[in-house]
């Protein structure tokens, strides 16, 4: 029973992180229907920028964290401007392959600078944040990550519901020509959604890096694990991303704990095929109805 | 004898058959014959073992790339599992050749058929899905096949790998690079002809109709699910044949190469070569294999410079950057790929010197 509860807690926390990582992904998809294969690399970039700021430049956390996020924000903006904007209106496969190419370039650059080694952040979280509850042990990193995740989730909810930019984004996602004709600056919306998505990706990269250490290959493979998560939650639902993340996280830890550790990495994808066959638009995704 | 056709000044086709011909001009037909003669009579004897190895790899990858182009470029289904299908072909050939004792001539097509079956299985999600969702389903297929290759140890011997017997056809041992060159290029030519001609049949037109508008295609009476599955099967058949040839050429195979990176590499070939162009896939394969080898050569030179090697410069990052840059630049600058570049070059010569 203790084992079960520990697994449950681990699964929840890992799942929450997946959800966090998936949020930025859904953001881009929602605004511009682009599947971003460079998501894992954006996460890794965020983590490395944070690493440089905190351990090599020696900045305090409260300064390094926002700075790293601002860096990601600008990066997302630049990426959209340079690479994605020329492709507005082009067939899907080009856009997807462009993000694959970008992923490759980012990965190469990171391997070039930092190599394939595992780095760790210096320990900056106070140990007092840890939660001990009976036999259950939640390390401070998880507590902080869940807190950050909840804050971001709330901010996004409010952003999409009340801010004008958020409403523009929703309108573009819903019907691009209609949004254009009503005077929404679609290109600005795309740029902003990429910038915000890169910011969220960087944030989740930093959080994941705090837990597992930072390694280019690990973080980019988590970027692929985002796919089962978003498919389960529904490609265009931010809340669904978090719930999908938790389900996938639980599935993974329980498979790893009870069945076999090697099955752990492939189970999300098996689940993915199953979900696609049964409920193609996920739990909370918008069902696309085709009309001729 | 009919009149020879050279470059016409415009479109003078009067019948649909003229529209469907493989060679627009007799000049193209003649240059193909000359090219084939050079390919088979001169190149294997004029090139050293390293160049032969590279050319053999080009032929193998080109076969697989043609297969992927049928799926992506003609049917419009983006698959991220082609590398895994290539691996299935390699393993099928290896297992058939060692455990079942199949001869080379039988093992390669059977490997293709087995891969076609596996491909159809993983194409089944196209029953309900299309576009992005189907792409993600094939991504899952890639991971699942990769997992099975590593962990189904009773069949694939896991990470130990399998060692294949040498190639022999009717008792004749053909295990030099040069004899493999003939095998690989004959396969490539047969497969290219098959693909080119497939696209001239009603099947090919049905694929193109599905790519252009699947609802309209369905409305015109094309059963789209079975055609999509057929496209998956044909595409994986190509991957399987290529994988089988690769396995025979490499002699010993392990599970490592068949990862997502390989799938992405194949898509890159198709895009760089030109979507919806069979010959383009060969250009794409040539480009990517050439890029890989060129980078290896470059890294070799850089490694010999002491200062750089002390910095710990390695092949992997350089390769990733160059590869990514090639994809991005092609998509941004020439989305229709090398086939289009070649067409532009050719058409510039068409009416030379009065090119207006």
mmCIF file of C-alpha atoms in Angstrom, chain A residues 175-186:
data_model
loop_
_atom_site.group_PDB
_atom_site.id
_atom_site.type_symbol
_atom_site.label_atom_id
_atom_site.label_comp_id
_atom_site.label_asym_id
_atom_site.label_seq_id
_atom_site.Cartn_x
_atom_site.Cartn_y
_atom_site.Cartn_z
ATOM 1 C CA UNK A 175 -11.966 30.969 -37.546
ATOM 2 C CA UNK A 176 -9.019 32.700 -39.079
ATOM 3 C CA UNK A 177 -10.715 34.449 -42.021
ATOM 4 C CA UNK A 178 -13.512 35.698 -39.802
ATOM 5 C CA UNK A 179 -11.004 37.008 -37.276
ATOM 6 C CA UNK A 180 -9.084 38.741 -40.042
ATOM 7 C CA UNK A 181 -12.173 40.411 -41.394
ATOM 8 C CA UNK A 182 -13.105 41.656 -37.941
ATOM 9 C CA UNK A 183 -9.772 43.424 -37.679
ATOM 10 C CA UNK A 184 -7.807 41.004 -35.539
ATOM 11 C CA UNK A 185 -4.107 41.303 -36.238
ATOM 12 C CA UNK A 186 -3.575 37.619 -36.998
#
